[in-house]
Tab-separated table of N, CA and C in Angstrom:
chain	number	residue	atom	x	y	z
M	1	UNK	N	114.884	86.121	155.597
M	1	UNK	CA	115.854	85.655	156.919
M	1	UNK	C	116.017	84.006	157.560
M	2	UNK	N	117.166	83.492	157.558
M	2	UNK	CA	116.782	81.930	158.314
M	2	UNK	C	117.165	82.285	159.516
M	3	UNK	N	116.614	81.517	160.230
M	3	UNK	CA	116.662	81.114	161.938
M	3	UNK	C	117.619	80.434	161.862
M	4	UNK	N	118.398	80.567	163.070
M	4	UNK	CA	119.644	79.672	163.632
M	4	UNK	C	119.154	79.352	165.068
M	5	UNK	N	119.588	78.243	165.150
M	5	UNK	CA	119.041	77.386	166.816
M	5	UNK	C	120.261	77.510	167.511
M	6	UNK	N	121.451	77.637	167.273
M	6	UNK	CA	122.687	77.556	168.518
M	6	UNK	C	124.076	78.233	167.797
M	7	UNK	N	124.584	78.027	168.766
M	7	UNK	CA	126.024	79.177	167.792
M	7	UNK	C	126.730	78.253	167.196
M	8	UNK	N	126.572	76.941	166.952
M	8	UNK	CA	127.370	76.040	166.253
M	8	UNK	C	126.566	76.190	164.997
M	9	UNK	N	125.167	76.076	165.242
M	9	UNK	CA	124.307	76.508	163.608
M	9	UNK	C	124.588	77.448	162.934
M	10	UNK	N	124.829	78.516	163.896
M	10	UNK	CA	124.948	80.023	163.288
M	10	UNK	C	126.571	79.760	162.656
M	11	UNK	N	127.364	79.382	163.380
M	11	UNK	CA	128.867	79.252	162.610
M	11	UNK	C	129.036	78.413	161.457
M	12	UNK	N	128.265	77.122	161.565
M	12	UNK	CA	127.874	76.372	160.324
M	12	UNK	C	127.127	77.188	158.964
M	13	UNK	N	126.512	77.908	159.402
M	13	UNK	CA	125.848	78.711	158.188
M	13	UNK	C	126.744	79.827	157.634
M	14	UNK	N	127.312	80.273	158.589
M	14	UNK	CA	128.042	81.681	158.385
M	14	UNK	C	129.467	81.119	157.538
M	15	UNK	N	130.100	79.766	157.358
M	15	UNK	CA	130.780	79.337	156.709
M	15	UNK	C	131.058	79.603	155.386
M	16	UNK	N	132.310	80.045	154.933
M	16	UNK	CA	132.150	80.636	153.317
M	16	UNK	C	131.428	81.722	153.060
M	17	UNK	N	130.754	82.465	153.726
M	17	UNK	CA	130.030	83.839	153.409
M	17	UNK	C	131.018	85.129	153.943
M	18	UNK	N	131.209	85.721	153.147
M	18	UNK	CA	132.186	87.068	153.412
M	18	UNK	C	131.390	88.226	154.345
M	19	UNK	N	130.149	88.106	153.780
M	19	UNK	CA	129.185	89.304	154.700
M	19	UNK	C	128.053	88.704	155.508
M	20	UNK	N	127.882	88.689	156.679
M	20	UNK	CA	126.833	88.317	157.211
M	20	UNK	C	126.521	89.239	158.187
M	21	UNK	N	125.205	88.948	158.631
M	21	UNK	CA	124.758	89.814	160.120
M	21	UNK	C	123.796	88.936	160.626
M	22	UNK	N	123.751	89.139	162.058
M	22	UNK	CA	122.693	88.351	162.838
M	22	UNK	C	121.897	89.005	163.560
M	23	UNK	N	120.555	89.069	163.521
M	23	UNK	CA	119.410	89.919	164.082
M	23	UNK	C	119.370	89.157	165.470
M	24	UNK	N	119.711	89.310	166.699
M	24	UNK	CA	119.143	88.747	168.069
M	24	UNK	C	117.958	89.786	168.574
M	25	UNK	N	116.758	89.144	168.609
M	25	UNK	CA	115.776	90.124	169.137
M	25	UNK	C	114.744	89.124	170.132
M	26	UNK	N	113.641	89.707	170.525
M	26	UNK	CA	112.887	89.106	171.679
M	26	UNK	C	111.388	89.689	170.844
M	27	UNK	N	110.810	88.659	170.257
M	27	UNK	CA	109.562	88.480	169.261
M	27	UNK	C	108.550	89.668	170.029
M	28	UNK	N	108.677	89.300	171.207
M	28	UNK	CA	107.493	89.874	172.218
M	28	UNK	C	107.728	91.391	172.279
M	29	UNK	N	108.793	92.292	172.093
M	29	UNK	CA	109.146	93.445	172.464
M	29	UNK	C	108.963	94.262	171.180
M	30	UNK	N	108.523	95.286	171.287
M	30	UNK	CA	107.971	96.189	170.205
M	30	UNK	C	109.262	96.897	169.356
M	31	UNK	N	110.192	97.178	170.298
M	31	UNK	CA	111.620	97.610	169.492
M	31	UNK	C	112.207	96.591	168.908
M	32	UNK	N	112.010	95.270	169.088
M	32	UNK	CA	112.614	94.234	168.174
M	32	UNK	C	111.576	94.124	167.044
M	33	UNK	N	110.179	94.079	167.104
M	33	UNK	CA	109.534	94.254	165.936
M	33	UNK	C	109.653	95.250	165.138
M	34	UNK	N	110.022	96.375	165.522
M	34	UNK	CA	110.464	97.407	164.611
M	34	UNK	C	111.814	97.348	164.102
M	35	UNK	N	112.695	96.699	164.631
M	35	UNK	CA	114.026	96.685	164.090
M	35	UNK	C	113.968	95.685	163.130
M	36	UNK	N	113.057	94.513	163.108
M	36	UNK	CA	112.726	93.258	162.471
M	36	UNK	C	111.905	93.978	161.237
M	37	UNK	N	111.137	94.744	161.025
M	37	UNK	CA	110.756	95.126	159.883
M	37	UNK	C	111.588	96.250	159.026
M	38	UNK	N	112.444	96.911	159.626
M	38	UNK	CA	113.519	97.524	158.563
M	38	UNK	C	114.522	96.997	158.573
M	39	UNK	N	115.476	95.738	159.360
M	39	UNK	CA	116.008	94.439	158.584
M	39	UNK	C	115.706	93.992	157.617
M	40	UNK	N	114.181	93.578	157.795
M	40	UNK	CA	113.841	93.067	156.364
M	40	UNK	C	114.147	93.707	155.163
M	41	UNK	N	113.309	95.198	155.417
M	41	UNK	CA	113.231	96.136	154.301
M	41	UNK	C	114.739	96.236	153.626
M	42	UNK	N	115.470	96.379	154.646
M	42	UNK	CA	116.899	96.794	154.057
M	42	UNK	C	117.623	95.548	153.425
M	43	UNK	N	117.164	94.207	153.847
M	43	UNK	CA	117.979	92.945	153.315
M	43	UNK	C	117.213	92.764	152.247
M	44	UNK	N	116.149	93.106	151.838
M	44	UNK	CA	115.301	92.960	150.693
M	44	UNK	C	115.855	93.946	149.879
M	45	UNK	N	116.123	95.113	150.197
M	45	UNK	CA	116.738	96.188	148.967
M	45	UNK	C	118.024	95.898	148.472
M	46	UNK	N	118.733	95.657	149.669
M	46	UNK	CA	120.609	95.419	149.310
M	46	UNK	C	120.955	94.272	149.145
M	47	UNK	N	120.725	93.050	149.296
M	47	UNK	CA	120.789	91.535	149.005
M	47	UNK	C	122.077	91.561	149.203
M	48	UNK	N	122.963	92.122	149.885
M	48	UNK	CA	124.638	92.076	149.560
M	48	UNK	C	124.864	91.155	150.868
M	49	UNK	N	124.156	91.049	152.049
M	49	UNK	CA	124.441	90.698	153.463
M	49	UNK	C	123.408	89.803	153.952
M	50	UNK	N	123.840	88.314	153.853
M	50	UNK	CA	122.983	87.526	154.442
M	50	UNK	C	123.002	87.601	156.049
M	51	UNK	N	121.503	87.458	156.214
M	51	UNK	CA	121.102	88.067	157.467
M	51	UNK	C	120.174	86.314	158.231
M	52	UNK	N	120.846	86.541	159.561
M	52	UNK	CA	120.062	85.095	160.111
M	52	UNK	C	119.336	86.069	161.280
M	53	UNK	N	118.713	84.989	161.995
M	53	UNK	CA	117.700	85.614	162.963
M	53	UNK	C	117.816	84.557	164.059
M	54	UNK	N	117.976	85.204	165.422
M	54	UNK	CA	117.973	84.452	166.285
M	54	UNK	C	117.128	85.008	167.562
M	55	UNK	N	116.213	84.293	168.266
M	55	UNK	CA	115.173	84.266	169.343
M	55	UNK	C	116.347	84.428	170.654
M	56	UNK	N	116.658	85.304	170.889
M	56	UNK	CA	117.579	85.276	172.357
M	56	UNK	C	116.941	84.561	173.489
M	57	UNK	N	115.452	84.249	173.520
M	57	UNK	CA	115.113	83.504	174.503
M	57	UNK	C	115.246	82.027	174.291
M	58	UNK	N	115.770	81.719	172.748
M	58	UNK	CA	115.605	80.239	172.404
M	58	UNK	C	117.055	79.842	172.044
M	59	UNK	N	117.962	80.872	172.102
M	59	UNK	CA	119.452	80.594	171.732
M	59	UNK	C	120.069	81.334	172.744
M	60	UNK	N	120.236	80.964	173.837
M	60	UNK	CA	120.709	81.763	174.833
M	60	UNK	C	122.685	81.526	174.673
M	61	UNK	N	122.937	80.779	174.130
M	61	UNK	CA	124.569	80.370	173.917
M	61	UNK	C	125.170	81.596	172.897
M	62	UNK	N	124.195	81.966	171.859
M	62	UNK	CA	124.252	82.951	171.231
M	62	UNK	C	124.469	84.253	171.738
M	63	UNK	N	123.676	84.790	172.674
M	63	UNK	CA	123.978	86.051	172.993
M	63	UNK	C	125.133	85.900	174.647
M	64	UNK	N	125.353	84.980	174.997
M	64	UNK	CA	126.111	84.596	175.754
M	64	UNK	C	127.622	84.864	175.300
M	65	UNK	N	127.642	84.041	174.121
M	65	UNK	CA	129.021	83.947	173.697
M	65	UNK	C	129.510	85.690	173.211
M	66	UNK	N	128.679	86.220	172.479
M	66	UNK	CA	128.805	87.566	171.879
M	66	UNK	C	128.534	88.842	172.955
M	67	UNK	N	128.390	88.339	174.446
M	67	UNK	CA	127.755	89.063	175.419
M	67	UNK	C	127.051	90.360	174.966
M	68	UNK	N	125.669	89.946	174.259
M	68	UNK	CA	124.748	90.711	174.186
M	68	UNK	C	123.733	90.914	175.248
M	69	UNK	N	123.529	91.886	175.652
M	69	UNK	CA	122.672	92.047	176.965
M	69	UNK	C	121.077	92.842	176.845
M	70	UNK	N	120.941	93.509	175.733
M	70	UNK	CA	119.921	94.149	175.136
M	70	UNK	C	119.422	93.671	173.863
M	71	UNK	N	117.953	93.755	173.705
M	71	UNK	CA	117.156	93.576	172.128
M	71	UNK	C	116.644	94.785	171.921
M	72	UNK	N	116.713	94.983	170.498
M	72	UNK	CA	117.107	94.301	169.656
M	72	UNK	C	118.709	94.228	169.404
M	73	UNK	N	119.417	93.502	168.753
M	73	UNK	CA	120.813	93.581	168.608
M	73	UNK	C	120.699	93.168	167.314
M	74	UNK	N	121.881	93.854	166.514
M	74	UNK	CA	121.846	93.359	165.037
M	74	UNK	C	123.578	93.301	164.711
M	75	UNK	N	124.337	92.130	164.748
M	75	UNK	CA	125.660	91.968	164.528
M	75	UNK	C	126.345	91.871	163.406
M	76	UNK	N	127.026	92.494	162.894
M	76	UNK	CA	127.734	92.584	161.498
M	76	UNK	C	129.305	91.431	161.662
M	77	UNK	N	129.189	90.672	160.844
M	77	UNK	CA	130.504	89.916	160.647
M	77	UNK	C	131.350	90.074	159.133
M	78	UNK	N	132.204	90.306	159.318
M	78	UNK	CA	133.245	90.165	157.885
M	78	UNK	C	134.329	88.758	157.873
M	79	UNK	N	134.079	87.817	157.147
M	79	UNK	CA	134.785	86.403	157.150
M	79	UNK	C	134.717	86.156	158.461
M	80	UNK	N	133.709	85.761	159.035
M	80	UNK	CA	133.483	85.268	160.132
M	80	UNK	C	133.587	85.930	161.713
M	81	UNK	N	134.201	87.152	161.325
M	81	UNK	CA	134.857	88.001	162.468
M	81	UNK	C	133.726	89.223	162.775
M	82	UNK	N	133.422	89.376	164.273
M	82	UNK	CA	132.590	90.202	164.548
M	82	UNK	C	132.945	91.669	164.434
M	83	UNK	N	132.501	92.542	163.456
M	83	UNK	CA	133.273	93.906	163.406
M	83	UNK	C	132.554	94.670	164.062
M	84	UNK	N	130.838	94.631	164.264
M	84	UNK	CA	130.319	95.940	164.968
M	84	UNK	C	128.775	95.307	165.113
M	85	UNK	N	128.235	95.737	166.151
M	85	UNK	CA	127.190	95.696	166.939
M	85	UNK	C	126.004	96.859	166.697
M	86	UNK	N	125.072	96.810	166.341
M	86	UNK	CA	124.243	97.720	166.023
M	86	UNK	C	122.746	97.175	167.535
M	87	UNK	N	122.637	98.261	168.329
M	87	UNK	CA	121.474	98.243	169.131
M	87	UNK	C	120.328	99.000	168.748
M	88	UNK	N	119.012	98.565	168.918
M	88	UNK	CA	118.030	99.481	168.868
M	88	UNK	C	117.115	98.953	167.274
M	89	UNK	N	116.238	99.988	167.208
M	89	UNK	CA	115.772	100.145	165.869
M	89	UNK	C	116.311	101.447	165.073
M	90	UNK	N	116.671	101.191	164.059
M	90	UNK	CA	117.763	101.784	162.748
M	90	UNK	C	116.379	102.017	161.466
M	91	UNK	N	116.432	103.280	161.066
M	91	UNK	CA	115.815	103.281	159.369
M	91	UNK	C	116.404	102.256	158.484
M	92	UNK	N	115.714	101.799	157.613
M	92	UNK	CA	115.759	100.875	156.806
M	92	UNK	C	116.714	101.344	155.732
M	93	UNK	N	116.749	102.946	155.417
M	93	UNK	CA	117.802	103.566	154.873
M	93	UNK	C	118.877	103.376	155.098
M	94	UNK	N	119.353	103.530	156.362
M	94	UNK	CA	120.765	103.173	157.345
M	94	UNK	C	121.059	102.047	156.940
M	95	UNK	N	120.310	100.824	157.263
M	95	UNK	CA	120.565	99.725	157.281
M	95	UNK	C	120.860	99.128	155.948
M	96	UNK	N	120.212	99.311	155.169
M	96	UNK	CA	120.626	99.327	153.378
M	96	UNK	C	122.004	99.689	153.187
M	97	UNK	N	122.067	101.153	153.663
M	97	UNK	CA	123.657	101.790	152.959
M	97	UNK	C	124.854	100.852	153.661
M	98	UNK	N	124.623	100.253	155.082
M	98	UNK	CA	125.639	99.704	155.568
M	98	UNK	C	125.630	98.553	154.898
M	99	UNK	N	124.635	97.623	154.542
M	99	UNK	CA	124.810	96.393	153.899
M	99	UNK	C	125.372	96.321	152.646
M	100	UNK	N	125.049	97.354	151.809
M	100	UNK	CA	125.237	98.018	150.587
M	100	UNK	C	126.565	98.121	150.215
M	101	UNK	N	127.325	98.649	151.364
M	101	UNK	CA	128.723	99.093	151.213
M	101	UNK	C	129.876	98.131	151.847
M	102	UNK	N	129.493	96.793	151.901
M	102	UNK	CA	130.410	95.829	152.355
M	102	UNK	C	130.662	96.273	153.893
M	103	UNK	N	129.446	96.631	154.563
M	103	UNK	CA	129.803	96.827	156.029
M	103	UNK	C	131.244	97.735	156.513
M	104	UNK	N	131.414	98.740	155.812
M	104	UNK	CA	132.363	99.575	155.969
M	104	UNK	C	131.955	100.132	157.224
M	105	UNK	N	132.297	99.619	158.659
M	105	UNK	CA	131.928	100.220	159.909
M	105	UNK	C	132.987	101.011	160.435
């Protein structure tokens, strides 16, 4: 997972990619650490969706722009458009299925 430093940075990195996910987290929060482990495993297994990482305390313009008020949150984008937001920690198999099936949410 690559880290993003701002909304502009994320938009640049997302350009030209069909399937993208953005993991917004708080590294001090246990639920965020749980979600990070699941997302890392799912991303490794699926390899179909590019996943970016944003620490909510470091990138306030992202959570403001996407109106994210809780962590962890996994945002899914198709062709640059936000299509779904998952909050909390989910099993890696569930996330792998989402990532492997072109994010049919």
